[in-house]
Structure formats: structure tokens, C-alpha cells
Amino acid sequence: MSSRKPEYESVEKLLSQHMPPDALAEVKRVFYGKELQALSIPNEAERLALNYGFEIQGYKFEARTEQLRAPRVVRVGIIQNHIVLPTSAPLKAQRDAIHERITTIVEAAALCGVNVLCLQEAWPCPFVFCTREKEPWCELAESAEDGPTTQLLRRLCKQHNIVIVSPILERDVDHEDILWNTAVVISNTGRVLGKHRKNHIPRVGDFNESTYYMEGDTGHPVFETRFGRIAVNICYGRHHPLNWLMFGLNGAEIVFNPSATVGELSEPLWGVEARNAAIANGYFTFAINRVGTEIYPNEFSSGDGRPAHKDFGHFYGSSYAAAPDGSRTPGLSRLQDGLMVAELDLNLCRQIRDYWGFPMTQRLPLYSESLNKYLSPGYKQQIILEK
């Protein structure tokens, strides 16, 4: 028998089931910043969700009406999903099944009026990296520019007039076929705008991903799209505040954090990091986690004293959106595939920066000087000793 606790649907449902309404409202005020208006979901999208077994949530982030600037309203979507076939199935069948499922959820996103959509980390495949097995999983790597996943999404982007961020395992065919953990950004016209490679690679428990790929070489790019300036802080980068900072310094208005993380490892951190990044950097953030438990044919060890096992634990979903004023949506389910739609006015970014003055007061020259000293040989910590 397993000693693992049974999984629950969501924190929100636990709270609503066990708290009086007045107390729940106060908890939500602190936990979410403010009550967000729910978006109306089209009937056709609701039917797709019902028929194909995924949930849809939608919320609206509002900004103050300005006298000199028109609102800059955009709808952003994020998708979390299980794998479809078992990891023992043929690789092409696994990928094709995920492609088919995501195509359906993208259709629902388009029906909801989504302009920019981001998928979860390494979405076209199981999260194989922590098995540390090269065979057969390296076969799932593909070209960011013209691999089968990019070809599929280019068609969907053009069909639905939507920008899609597609995190994949990249095969760099121009540089000795090496692998990268990469997010491909595809415009609403179906053109590949560019890509960003994961900056921070974990080496924690099962998550020793450097077996497959190393730290990225693309810096902190921001992509100018028809619907706003977007960036991608892939998974483990959310633990590094300077990684979030650099996307903001480069002009991002929306930063996605496509991830794959399990409950025992990171769940207490999950609701804090992307929300804090939105507050500190004056942009919108979207945290996307995959969902489900993926079981592999062969056992693997974490190197942490635990017995060998065939799964990483439960990917707890809980994807959400956060705004620069500190407000956030509830999370999607911990158990079920889902689409989150957020309507936001990008004018809120500048409004909040003006109000709090974080860019004006952050003392970047002081930090730069201190970091240069820290990186110099012979550095001594600035500690004042009692005499």
C-alpha cells in the first residue's frame, strides 16, 4: 500500500468547504489581493471542456481609465495537461496523442478570445528528464524552427490569430545536435519569432536535468508581439529573482513561467514566487504547471536516500495568473487538465510602477557595484564585527 496522501482538487475548494463565508472573503482578500471579476465563458468552449474533460476558468484584471492613453486590453491563456498515453507506448503515438489533445484545448482558448497562449514546460512529451535515461527519450527532441510540434502550432496560430509560446525539448541541428530546454515563440501569423533557452537548470532530488541539457545561451529576450511584449522564465528560473528582474529591465509586460514541479518538492513556494515577481517587476506573470503522475517503465533513484521509484510524484497543476498590483487568480485544479483565461489591461503595468516607484528606487548602480566586488578575487563579506 502507498503511504502517499490522497490528492485533493484545489486549495480554493478546501477553503470554501471548511470556512464560513465572511472568514473566506477575508482570506481571499489577503491571498488574492482583491476579488477579480469572472469572465463569461462561451457555451461552445464550455461544451468542449465538458466533452474532453478539462476545466476552464476566466478572470479579468482591470486598470484605471487614463485620459491620454487608450486601454490596452489583451486576453492571455495558459494550459496545463496530463500526458495522454502511458510512457511505455511508442514515442510517436505519445506525442501525437498530446498534440491532438492540446489542439482541442487551443480551440477552446480561441473560442474564449485568447490572443496569447502559453503551454507547460516540455508539453509534447512526458517529463522524462529526471529518469536520466538517454534512450529512448532523446528521440523526442526536435527542431525549434521546423520540428513537428512547431509545424503544428504554426498552423494553429495562423488559423486562430493567436500567439503561442511552446516549450519543447530542442535539438539544435546546426550545433552538433545538442539538446536545450527551449520555449519557441510563434506569432499570430504563424511565423517563428524566436526562442528562449532555460537559464537555470535544477540539480535537486529527481530533478537533475543536466543529464540532457545545460544552462541556456539566449540571455533574457523579450518578444514584441501584436498583443504586447512577452518573455518566458522557464521553470527553475522562478527561484531566481534576478532572472525575473532582467526580463523586466528588457521591457516585458507579460512573463510566462512554464514549469513541471511536484507537490513534495515545491508546492509551498508555488503561489508566492510568480506573484512576488509580478509585484517586484511591474508586469503580469503566468505560472503554468503540468498535472498528473507519470509512471516510467524503469525505476530510478533520487540520490537522496529514498528507495528507487518509477514516478516523480504528483505534478500538482494549480496554474494561475498574477498582476503587478499583487492581485491573482485562483489556481486551476491540482488533478485535472485546464485552461486559464485572463483578460488584462497592460496599462496597469505603468500605473503600478508610477504608484510604488520600484524602478525609480531600486538602486541598480549600487547593486552592480556590490556584485562586481563580490565577483572579484579576494572578496570579503561586508560584515561589521563587534570590537
mmCIF file of C-alpha atoms in Angstrom:
data_model
loop_
_atom_site.group_PDB
_atom_site.id
_atom_site.type_symbol
_atom_site.label_atom_id
_atom_site.label_comp_id
_atom_site.label_asym_id
_atom_site.label_seq_id
_atom_site.Cartn_x
_atom_site.Cartn_y
_atom_site.Cartn_z
ATOM 1 C CA MET A 1 0.000 0.000 0.000
ATOM 2 C CA SER A 2 1.149 3.532 -0.762
ATOM 3 C CA SER A 3 1.740 5.926 2.139
ATOM 4 C CA ARG A 4 1.146 8.914 -0.147
ATOM 5 C CA LYS A 5 -1.708 11.190 0.943
ATOM 6 C CA PRO A 6 -4.751 11.301 -1.364
ATOM 7 C CA GLU A 7 -4.659 14.246 -3.734
ATOM 8 C CA TYR A 8 -7.273 17.000 -3.351
ATOM 9 C CA GLU A 9 -8.822 19.153 -6.067
ATOM 10 C CA SER A 10 -7.587 22.624 -5.077
ATOM 11 C CA VAL A 11 -6.754 24.883 -2.169
ATOM 12 C CA GLU A 12 -9.734 27.044 -3.119
ATOM 13 C CA LYS A 13 -12.176 24.158 -2.745
ATOM 14 C CA LEU A 14 -10.684 23.161 0.601
ATOM 15 C CA LEU A 15 -11.121 26.707 1.885
ATOM 16 C CA SER A 16 -14.684 27.053 0.604
ATOM 17 C CA GLN A 17 -15.683 23.724 2.152
ATOM 18 C CA HIS A 18 -14.355 24.475 5.623
ATOM 19 C CA MET A 19 -14.555 28.239 6.212
ATOM 20 C CA PRO A 20 -17.533 30.485 6.987
ATOM 21 C CA PRO A 21 -18.298 32.935 4.135
ATOM 22 C CA ASP A 22 -17.146 36.071 5.991
ATOM 23 C CA ALA A 23 -13.851 34.497 7.005
ATOM 24 C CA LEU A 24 -13.369 33.090 3.499
ATOM 25 C CA ALA A 25 -13.826 36.538 1.983
ATOM 26 C CA GLU A 26 -11.127 37.945 4.270
ATOM 27 C CA VAL A 27 -8.735 35.089 3.483
ATOM 28 C CA LYS A 28 -9.284 35.670 -0.243
ATOM 29 C CA ARG A 29 -8.623 39.386 0.193
ATOM 30 C CA VAL A 30 -5.199 38.595 1.638
ATOM 31 C CA PHE A 31 -4.476 35.561 -0.547
ATOM 32 C CA TYR A 32 -5.656 37.039 -3.869
ATOM 33 C CA GLY A 33 -5.223 40.771 -3.281
ATOM 34 C CA LYS A 34 -8.762 41.571 -4.395
ATOM 35 C CA GLU A 35 -11.803 39.874 -5.850
ATOM 36 C CA LEU A 36 -11.452 39.550 -9.612
ATOM 37 C CA GLN A 37 -14.428 39.654 -11.942
ATOM 38 C CA ALA A 38 -15.120 36.295 -13.576
ATOM 39 C CA LEU A 39 -15.157 36.172 -17.372
ATOM 40 C CA SER A 40 -18.107 34.724 -19.231
ATOM 41 C CA ILE A 41 -17.031 31.513 -20.990
ATOM 42 C CA PRO A 42 -18.708 30.889 -24.378
ATOM 43 C CA ASN A 43 -21.084 27.938 -24.483
ATOM 44 C CA GLU A 44 -19.158 26.254 -27.281
ATOM 45 C CA ALA A 45 -15.929 26.381 -25.249
ATOM 46 C CA GLU A 46 -17.767 25.009 -22.200
ATOM 47 C CA ARG A 47 -19.067 22.117 -24.326
ATOM 48 C CA LEU A 48 -15.540 21.295 -25.484
ATOM 49 C CA ALA A 49 -14.335 21.313 -21.884
ATOM 50 C CA LEU A 50 -17.163 19.033 -20.787
ATOM 51 C CA ASN A 51 -16.787 16.611 -23.674
ATOM 52 C CA TYR A 52 -12.987 16.375 -23.452
ATOM 53 C CA GLY A 53 -12.563 16.502 -19.687
ATOM 54 C CA PHE A 54 -10.794 19.771 -18.894
ATOM 55 C CA GLU A 55 -11.808 22.827 -16.882
ATOM 56 C CA ILE A 56 -11.925 26.465 -17.962
ATOM 57 C CA GLN A 57 -11.561 29.410 -15.617
ATOM 58 C CA GLY A 58 -11.595 33.050 -16.662
ATOM 59 C CA TYR A 59 -10.903 36.303 -14.785
ATOM 60 C CA LYS A 60 -10.488 39.999 -15.532
ATOM 61 C CA PHE A 61 -7.695 42.280 -14.278
ATOM 62 C CA GLU A 62 -8.793 45.901 -14.597
ATOM 63 C CA ALA A 63 -6.755 49.099 -14.783
ATOM 64 C CA ARG A 64 -7.682 52.708 -14.139
ATOM 65 C CA THR A 65 -9.092 54.553 -17.145
ATOM 66 C CA GLU A 66 -6.490 57.093 -18.317
ATOM 67 C CA GLN A 67 -7.039 60.443 -20.020
ATOM 68 C CA LEU A 68 -4.165 60.263 -22.512
ATOM 69 C CA ARG A 69 -3.832 56.533 -23.231
ATOM 70 C CA ALA A 70 -6.465 54.161 -24.538
ATOM 71 C CA PRO A 71 -6.823 50.827 -22.707
ATOM 72 C CA ARG A 72 -4.511 48.056 -23.968
ATOM 73 C CA VAL A 73 -6.698 45.032 -23.340
ATOM 74 C CA VAL A 74 -5.402 41.559 -24.165
ATOM 75 C CA ARG A 75 -6.622 38.065 -23.349
ATOM 76 C CA VAL A 76 -3.955 35.627 -22.236
ATOM 77 C CA GLY A 77 -4.389 31.872 -21.835
ATOM 78 C CA ILE A 78 -2.364 29.128 -20.164
ATOM 79 C CA ILE A 79 -2.855 25.368 -20.452
ATOM 80 C CA GLN A 80 -1.940 22.608 -18.011
ATOM 81 C CA ASN A 81 -2.330 18.973 -19.035
ATOM 82 C CA HIS A 82 -1.648 15.315 -18.281
ATOM 83 C CA ILE A 83 0.177 13.092 -20.698
ATOM 84 C CA VAL A 84 -2.347 11.030 -22.685
ATOM 85 C CA LEU A 85 -0.739 7.616 -23.256
ATOM 86 C CA PRO A 86 1.466 5.633 -20.849
ATOM 87 C CA THR A 87 5.215 6.241 -21.073
ATOM 88 C CA SER A 88 5.636 2.678 -22.381
ATOM 89 C CA ALA A 89 3.730 3.497 -25.587
ATOM 90 C CA PRO A 90 5.620 4.228 -28.845
ATOM 91 C CA LEU A 91 7.094 7.719 -28.790
ATOM 92 C CA LYS A 92 5.275 8.975 -31.888
ATOM 93 C CA ALA A 93 1.957 7.734 -30.523
ATOM 94 C CA GLN A 94 2.607 9.536 -27.221
ATOM 95 C CA ARG A 95 3.450 12.812 -28.948
ATOM 96 C CA ASP A 96 0.590 12.582 -31.460
ATOM 97 C CA ALA A 97 -1.918 11.965 -28.650
ATOM 98 C CA ILE A 98 -0.722 15.041 -26.748
ATOM 99 C CA HIS A 99 -0.767 17.102 -29.960
ATOM 100 C CA GLU A 100 -4.375 16.077 -30.563
ATOM 101 C CA ARG A 101 -5.473 16.931 -27.029
ATOM 102 C CA ILE A 102 -3.761 20.303 -26.990
ATOM 103 C CA THR A 103 -5.234 21.145 -30.407
ATOM 104 C CA THR A 104 -8.686 20.751 -28.831
ATOM 105 C CA ILE A 105 -7.827 22.955 -25.827
ATOM 106 C CA VAL A 106 -6.288 25.578 -28.147
ATOM 107 C CA GLU A 107 -9.603 25.620 -29.997
ATOM 108 C CA ALA A 108 -11.368 26.326 -26.690
ATOM 109 C CA ALA A 109 -8.873 29.121 -25.993
ATOM 110 C CA ALA A 110 -9.601 30.664 -29.382
ATOM 111 C CA LEU A 111 -13.347 30.500 -28.674
ATOM 112 C CA CYS A 112 -12.631 32.405 -25.438
ATOM 113 C CA GLY A 113 -10.906 35.170 -27.418
ATOM 114 C CA VAL A 114 -7.373 34.388 -26.253
ATOM 115 C CA ASN A 115 -4.677 36.440 -28.010
ATOM 116 C CA VAL A 116 -1.547 34.968 -26.388
ATOM 117 C CA LEU A 117 -1.297 31.384 -25.127
ATOM 118 C CA CYS A 118 1.459 29.560 -23.242
ATOM 119 C CA LEU A 119 1.811 25.797 -22.804
ATOM 120 C CA GLN A 120 3.553 23.938 -19.970
ATOM 121 C CA GLU A 121 7.240 23.022 -19.872
ATOM 122 C CA ALA A 122 8.157 20.261 -22.364
ATOM 123 C CA TRP A 123 4.486 19.918 -23.228
ATOM 124 C CA PRO A 124 4.679 17.467 -26.191
ATOM 125 C CA CYS A 125 6.117 14.646 -24.071
ATOM 126 C CA PRO A 126 6.310 13.155 -20.586
ATOM 127 C CA PHE A 127 8.701 14.947 -18.252
ATOM 128 C CA VAL A 128 11.340 12.327 -18.925
ATOM 129 C CA PHE A 129 14.391 14.315 -17.876
ATOM 130 C CA CYS A 130 14.575 13.133 -14.307
ATOM 131 C CA THR A 131 14.820 9.467 -15.273
ATOM 132 C CA ARG A 132 18.352 10.282 -16.505
ATOM 133 C CA GLU A 133 17.880 7.673 -19.260
ATOM 134 C CA LYS A 134 19.067 8.774 -22.682
ATOM 135 C CA GLU A 135 17.217 6.045 -24.550
ATOM 136 C CA PRO A 136 14.651 6.433 -25.961
ATOM 137 C CA TRP A 137 13.842 9.872 -24.598
ATOM 138 C CA CYS A 138 16.401 11.903 -26.550
ATOM 139 C CA GLU A 139 14.486 10.924 -29.691
ATOM 140 C CA LEU A 140 11.735 13.300 -28.557
ATOM 141 C CA ALA A 141 13.975 16.328 -29.155
ATOM 142 C CA GLU A 142 13.053 18.344 -32.229
ATOM 143 C CA SER A 143 13.962 21.463 -34.150
ATOM 144 C CA ALA A 144 12.586 24.672 -32.674
ATOM 145 C CA GLU A 145 12.213 26.169 -36.136
ATOM 146 C CA ASP A 146 10.587 23.369 -38.141
ATOM 147 C CA GLY A 147 10.032 20.309 -35.941
ATOM 148 C CA PRO A 148 6.626 18.582 -35.933
ATOM 149 C CA THR A 149 5.440 20.455 -32.835
ATOM 150 C CA THR A 150 6.351 23.852 -34.263
ATOM 151 C CA GLN A 151 4.745 22.943 -37.597
ATOM 152 C CA LEU A 152 1.501 22.049 -35.820
ATOM 153 C CA LEU A 153 1.431 25.240 -33.776
ATOM 154 C CA ARG A 154 2.308 27.469 -36.714
ATOM 155 C CA ARG A 155 -0.891 26.236 -38.377
ATOM 156 C CA LEU A 156 -2.932 26.785 -35.219
ATOM 157 C CA CYS A 157 -1.512 30.286 -34.662
ATOM 158 C CA LYS A 158 -2.433 31.336 -38.182
ATOM 159 C CA GLN A 159 -5.837 29.624 -38.017
ATOM 160 C CA HIS A 160 -6.846 31.258 -34.725
ATOM 161 C CA ASN A 161 -4.891 34.559 -34.959
ATOM 162 C CA ILE A 162 -3.134 33.715 -31.717
ATOM 163 C CA VAL A 163 0.442 33.942 -30.381
ATOM 164 C CA ILE A 164 1.616 30.665 -28.821
ATOM 165 C CA VAL A 165 4.590 30.029 -26.525
ATOM 166 C CA SER A 166 5.662 26.408 -26.986
ATOM 167 C CA PRO A 167 8.208 24.941 -24.517
ATOM 168 C CA ILE A 168 9.886 21.886 -26.049
ATOM 169 C CA LEU A 169 12.998 19.728 -25.865
ATOM 170 C CA GLU A 170 15.037 21.317 -28.644
ATOM 171 C CA ARG A 171 17.502 19.557 -30.932
ATOM 172 C CA ASP A 172 19.988 22.154 -32.211
ATOM 173 C CA VAL A 173 20.727 20.682 -35.628
ATOM 174 C CA ASP A 174 23.144 23.487 -36.503
ATOM 175 C CA HIS A 175 25.370 22.854 -33.484
ATOM 176 C CA GLU A 176 26.236 19.165 -33.233
ATOM 177 C CA ASP A 177 22.668 18.094 -32.422
ATOM 178 C CA ILE A 178 22.925 19.152 -28.773
ATOM 179 C CA LEU A 179 19.784 19.493 -26.638
ATOM 180 C CA TRP A 180 18.220 22.505 -24.958
ATOM 181 C CA ASN A 181 15.133 23.142 -22.848
ATOM 182 C CA THR A 182 13.580 25.788 -25.074
ATOM 183 C CA ALA A 183 10.473 27.932 -25.407
ATOM 184 C CA VAL A 184 9.550 28.719 -29.010
ATOM 185 C CA VAL A 185 7.515 31.882 -29.605
ATOM 186 C CA ILE A 186 5.228 31.752 -32.649
ATOM 187 C CA SER A 187 3.384 34.859 -33.861
ATOM 188 C CA ASN A 188 -0.296 35.092 -34.733
ATOM 189 C CA THR A 189 0.742 34.982 -38.410
ATOM 190 C CA GLY A 190 2.371 31.575 -37.943
ATOM 191 C CA ARG A 191 5.946 32.900 -38.066
ATOM 192 C CA VAL A 192 8.530 31.754 -35.532
ATOM 193 C CA LEU A 193 9.535 34.979 -33.764
ATOM 194 C CA GLY A 194 12.382 33.365 -31.844
ATOM 195 C CA LYS A 195 13.199 31.220 -28.855
ATOM 196 C CA HIS A 196 14.500 31.334 -25.318
ATOM 197 C CA ARG A 197 16.560 28.593 -23.677
ATOM 198 C CA LYS A 198 16.169 27.804 -19.979
ATOM 199 C CA ASN A 199 18.650 29.830 -17.929
ATOM 200 C CA HIS A 200 18.697 27.839 -14.682
ATOM 201 C CA ILE A 201 18.961 24.031 -14.615
ATOM 202 C CA PRO A 202 17.957 22.240 -11.375
ATOM 203 C CA ARG A 203 20.038 19.636 -9.637
ATOM 204 C CA VAL A 204 17.626 18.816 -6.805
ATOM 205 C CA GLY A 205 16.383 15.314 -5.940
ATOM 206 C CA ASP A 206 14.968 13.710 -9.071
ATOM 207 C CA PHE A 207 15.348 16.928 -10.999
ATOM 208 C CA ASN A 208 18.921 16.527 -12.260
ATOM 209 C CA GLU A 209 18.182 17.780 -15.744
ATOM 210 C CA SER A 210 21.791 18.478 -16.719
ATOM 211 C CA THR A 211 21.920 14.864 -17.895
ATOM 212 C CA TYR A 212 20.179 16.183 -21.022
ATOM 213 C CA TYR A 213 20.886 19.912 -21.362
ATOM 214 C CA MET A 214 22.800 22.734 -19.727
ATOM 215 C CA GLU A 215 22.125 26.390 -18.951
ATOM 216 C CA GLY A 216 20.775 28.382 -21.887
ATOM 217 C CA ASP A 217 22.664 30.860 -24.045
ATOM 218 C CA THR A 218 19.900 33.246 -25.132
ATOM 219 C CA GLY A 219 20.019 35.781 -22.290
ATOM 220 C CA HIS A 220 16.705 37.416 -21.361
ATOM 221 C CA PRO A 221 14.889 38.097 -24.647
ATOM 222 C CA VAL A 222 11.569 39.928 -24.797
ATOM 223 C CA PHE A 223 9.353 39.332 -27.823
ATOM 224 C CA GLU A 224 7.368 42.197 -29.317
ATOM 225 C CA THR A 225 4.042 40.748 -30.447
ATOM 226 C CA ARG A 226 0.896 42.340 -31.781
ATOM 227 C CA PHE A 227 -0.609 41.891 -28.323
ATOM 228 C CA GLY A 228 2.214 43.142 -26.117
ATOM 229 C CA ARG A 229 5.793 42.401 -25.066
ATOM 230 C CA ILE A 230 6.205 38.886 -23.663
ATOM 231 C CA ALA A 231 9.012 36.849 -22.116
ATOM 232 C CA VAL A 232 9.471 33.296 -20.822
ATOM 233 C CA ASN A 233 11.107 32.428 -17.496
ATOM 234 C CA ILE A 234 11.296 28.651 -17.779
ATOM 235 C CA CYS A 235 10.589 26.579 -14.648
ATOM 236 C CA TYR A 236 13.556 26.682 -12.232
ATOM 237 C CA GLY A 237 14.250 30.300 -13.160
ATOM 238 C CA ARG A 238 11.311 31.290 -10.967
ATOM 239 C CA HIS A 239 13.505 30.635 -7.902
ATOM 240 C CA HIS A 240 15.993 33.300 -9.051
ATOM 241 C CA PRO A 241 14.799 36.899 -8.529
ATOM 242 C CA LEU A 242 17.447 38.353 -10.845
ATOM 243 C CA ASN A 243 16.151 36.209 -13.684
ATOM 244 C CA TRP A 244 12.708 37.779 -13.275
ATOM 245 C CA LEU A 245 14.344 41.215 -12.942
ATOM 246 C CA MET A 246 16.190 41.028 -16.245
ATOM 247 C CA PHE A 247 13.038 40.313 -18.257
ATOM 248 C CA GLY A 248 11.518 43.429 -16.716
ATOM 249 C CA LEU A 249 14.584 45.544 -17.466
ATOM 250 C CA ASN A 250 14.300 44.393 -21.087
ATOM 251 C CA GLY A 251 10.728 45.678 -21.297
ATOM 252 C CA ALA A 252 8.491 42.668 -20.640
ATOM 253 C CA GLU A 253 4.825 43.310 -19.875
ATOM 254 C CA ILE A 254 3.869 39.630 -19.554
ATOM 255 C CA VAL A 255 6.228 36.907 -18.300
ATOM 256 C CA PHE A 256 5.291 33.242 -18.505
ATOM 257 C CA ASN A 257 6.719 30.594 -16.192
ATOM 258 C CA PRO A 258 6.096 27.203 -17.845
ATOM 259 C CA SER A 259 7.036 24.568 -15.279
ATOM 260 C CA ALA A 260 6.995 20.926 -14.213
ATOM 261 C CA THR A 261 7.123 20.524 -10.463
ATOM 262 C CA VAL A 262 5.751 18.121 -7.873
ATOM 263 C CA GLY A 263 3.993 18.669 -4.565
ATOM 264 C CA GLU A 264 6.559 17.353 -2.123
ATOM 265 C CA LEU A 265 9.268 19.493 -3.684
ATOM 266 C CA SER A 266 7.822 22.949 -4.257
ATOM 267 C CA GLU A 267 4.122 23.447 -3.596
ATOM 268 C CA PRO A 268 4.537 25.840 -0.627
ATOM 269 C CA LEU A 269 6.634 28.093 -2.892
ATOM 270 C CA TRP A 270 4.366 27.921 -5.926
ATOM 271 C CA GLY A 271 1.806 30.585 -5.077
ATOM 272 C CA VAL A 272 4.443 33.022 -3.841
ATOM 273 C CA GLU A 273 7.157 33.257 -6.485
ATOM 274 C CA ALA A 274 5.323 34.316 -9.646
ATOM 275 C CA ARG A 275 3.074 36.640 -7.686
ATOM 276 C CA ASN A 276 6.044 38.280 -5.983
ATOM 277 C CA ALA A 277 7.776 38.671 -9.354
ATOM 278 C CA ALA A 278 4.733 40.481 -10.738
ATOM 279 C CA ILE A 279 4.786 42.897 -7.788
ATOM 280 C CA ALA A 280 8.557 43.490 -7.781
ATOM 281 C CA ASN A 281 8.898 43.971 -11.535
ATOM 282 C CA GLY A 282 5.657 45.678 -12.540
ATOM 283 C CA TYR A 283 4.432 43.139 -15.095
ATOM 284 C CA PHE A 284 1.880 40.331 -15.356
ATOM 285 C CA THR A 285 3.038 36.786 -14.616
ATOM 286 C CA PHE A 286 1.547 33.434 -15.563
ATOM 287 C CA ALA A 287 2.670 30.317 -13.686
ATOM 288 C CA ILE A 288 1.947 27.055 -15.555
ATOM 289 C CA ASN A 289 2.495 23.619 -14.042
ATOM 290 C CA ARG A 290 1.748 20.247 -15.595
ATOM 291 C CA VAL A 291 -0.648 17.893 -13.838
ATOM 292 C CA GLY A 292 -0.806 14.178 -13.033
ATOM 293 C CA THR A 293 1.531 11.365 -12.015
ATOM 294 C CA GLU A 294 3.776 9.975 -14.762
ATOM 295 C CA ILE A 295 4.956 6.397 -14.272
ATOM 296 C CA TYR A 296 8.014 5.079 -16.112
ATOM 297 C CA PRO A 297 8.975 1.521 -17.108
ATOM 298 C CA ASN A 298 12.258 1.538 -15.159
ATOM 299 C CA GLU A 299 12.969 2.548 -11.581
ATOM 300 C CA PHE A 300 15.306 5.457 -10.891
ATOM 301 C CA SER A 301 16.954 6.788 -7.755
ATOM 302 C CA SER A 302 16.990 10.360 -6.496
ATOM 303 C CA GLY A 303 20.385 10.082 -4.817
ATOM 304 C CA ASP A 304 18.758 11.317 -1.600
ATOM 305 C CA GLY A 305 18.388 8.084 0.336
ATOM 306 C CA ARG A 306 14.873 7.277 -0.833
ATOM 307 C CA PRO A 307 14.184 3.866 -2.406
ATOM 308 C CA ALA A 308 14.227 3.696 -6.189
ATOM 309 C CA HIS A 309 10.856 4.561 -7.717
ATOM 310 C CA LYS A 310 9.066 4.820 -11.071
ATOM 311 C CA ASP A 311 7.497 8.270 -10.749
ATOM 312 C CA PHE A 312 8.478 11.747 -9.560
ATOM 313 C CA GLY A 313 5.349 12.271 -7.502
ATOM 314 C CA HIS A 314 2.259 14.259 -8.382
ATOM 315 C CA PHE A 315 2.514 17.259 -10.707
ATOM 316 C CA TYR A 316 0.016 19.462 -8.911
ATOM 317 C CA GLY A 317 -1.206 21.808 -11.651
ATOM 318 C CA SER A 318 -2.531 24.892 -9.796
ATOM 319 C CA SER A 319 -1.626 27.214 -12.687
ATOM 320 C CA TYR A 320 -2.524 30.869 -12.083
ATOM 321 C CA ALA A 321 -2.061 34.474 -13.188
ATOM 322 C CA ALA A 322 -0.828 37.452 -11.150
ATOM 323 C CA ALA A 323 -0.859 41.192 -11.760
ATOM 324 C CA PRO A 324 1.634 43.936 -10.825
ATOM 325 C CA ASP A 325 -0.773 45.231 -8.162
ATOM 326 C CA GLY A 326 -0.424 41.905 -6.306
ATOM 327 C CA SER A 327 -3.838 40.520 -7.239
ATOM 328 C CA ARG A 328 -4.005 36.975 -8.591
ATOM 329 C CA THR A 329 -6.464 34.442 -9.862
ATOM 330 C CA PRO A 330 -7.341 31.234 -8.078
ATOM 331 C CA GLY A 331 -5.379 28.236 -9.316
ATOM 332 C CA LEU A 332 -6.547 25.668 -11.780
ATOM 333 C CA SER A 333 -7.196 22.149 -10.487
ATOM 334 C CA ARG A 334 -4.456 20.047 -8.891
ATOM 335 C CA LEU A 335 -5.902 16.975 -10.638
ATOM 336 C CA GLN A 336 -7.451 17.962 -13.946
ATOM 337 C CA ASP A 337 -6.337 19.430 -17.267
ATOM 338 C CA GLY A 338 -7.272 23.061 -17.543
ATOM 339 C CA LEU A 339 -7.345 26.330 -19.462
ATOM 340 C CA MET A 340 -6.991 29.621 -17.594
ATOM 341 C CA VAL A 341 -8.054 32.777 -19.447
ATOM 342 C CA ALA A 342 -7.148 36.203 -18.098
ATOM 343 C CA GLU A 343 -8.254 39.482 -19.600
ATOM 344 C CA LEU A 344 -5.861 42.259 -18.648
ATOM 345 C CA ASP A 345 -5.156 45.876 -19.422
ATOM 346 C CA LEU A 346 -1.432 46.301 -19.972
ATOM 347 C CA ASN A 347 -1.731 49.926 -18.863
ATOM 348 C CA LEU A 348 -1.760 48.568 -15.311
ATOM 349 C CA CYS A 349 1.991 47.872 -15.584
ATOM 350 C CA ARG A 350 2.950 51.533 -15.838
ATOM 351 C CA GLN A 351 0.245 52.636 -13.413
ATOM 352 C CA ILE A 352 1.620 50.405 -10.668
ATOM 353 C CA ARG A 353 5.233 51.347 -11.436
ATOM 354 C CA ASP A 354 4.259 55.001 -11.094
ATOM 355 C CA TYR A 355 2.401 54.363 -7.837
ATOM 356 C CA TRP A 356 5.019 52.290 -5.996
ATOM 357 C CA GLY A 357 8.121 53.729 -7.662
ATOM 358 C CA PHE A 358 10.034 50.445 -7.582
ATOM 359 C CA PRO A 359 12.010 51.125 -10.817
ATOM 360 C CA MET A 360 12.936 54.572 -9.517
ATOM 361 C CA THR A 361 14.058 53.365 -6.081
ATOM 362 C CA GLN A 362 15.738 50.018 -6.835
ATOM 363 C CA ARG A 363 19.399 51.312 -6.819
ATOM 364 C CA LEU A 364 20.734 49.272 -9.752
ATOM 365 C CA PRO A 365 24.135 51.065 -9.797
ATOM 366 C CA LEU A 366 24.636 50.153 -6.128
ATOM 367 C CA TYR A 367 23.772 46.508 -6.819
ATOM 368 C CA SER A 368 26.074 46.445 -9.836
ATOM 369 C CA GLU A 369 28.963 47.835 -7.787
ATOM 370 C CA SER A 370 28.338 45.340 -4.998
ATOM 371 C CA LEU A 371 28.089 42.397 -7.394
ATOM 372 C CA ASN A 372 31.327 43.379 -9.139
ATOM 373 C CA LYS A 373 33.064 43.464 -5.759
ATOM 374 C CA TYR A 374 31.588 40.072 -4.851
ATOM 375 C CA LEU A 375 32.872 38.546 -8.107
ATOM 376 C CA SER A 376 36.373 39.917 -7.645
ATOM 377 C CA PRO A 377 39.203 37.725 -6.266
ATOM 378 C CA GLY A 378 39.789 38.232 -2.585
ATOM 379 C CA TYR A 379 36.276 39.468 -1.855
ATOM 380 C CA LYS A 380 35.439 39.859 1.820
ATOM 381 C CA GLN A 381 31.858 39.984 3.069
ATOM 382 C CA GLN A 382 30.754 43.366 4.373
ATOM 383 C CA ILE A 383 30.320 42.290 7.982
ATOM 384 C CA ILE A 384 30.888 44.720 10.831
ATOM 385 C CA LEU A 385 32.381 42.862 13.788
ATOM 386 C CA GLU A 386 31.791 43.820 17.387
ATOM 387 C CA LYS A 387 35.012 45.049 18.988
#
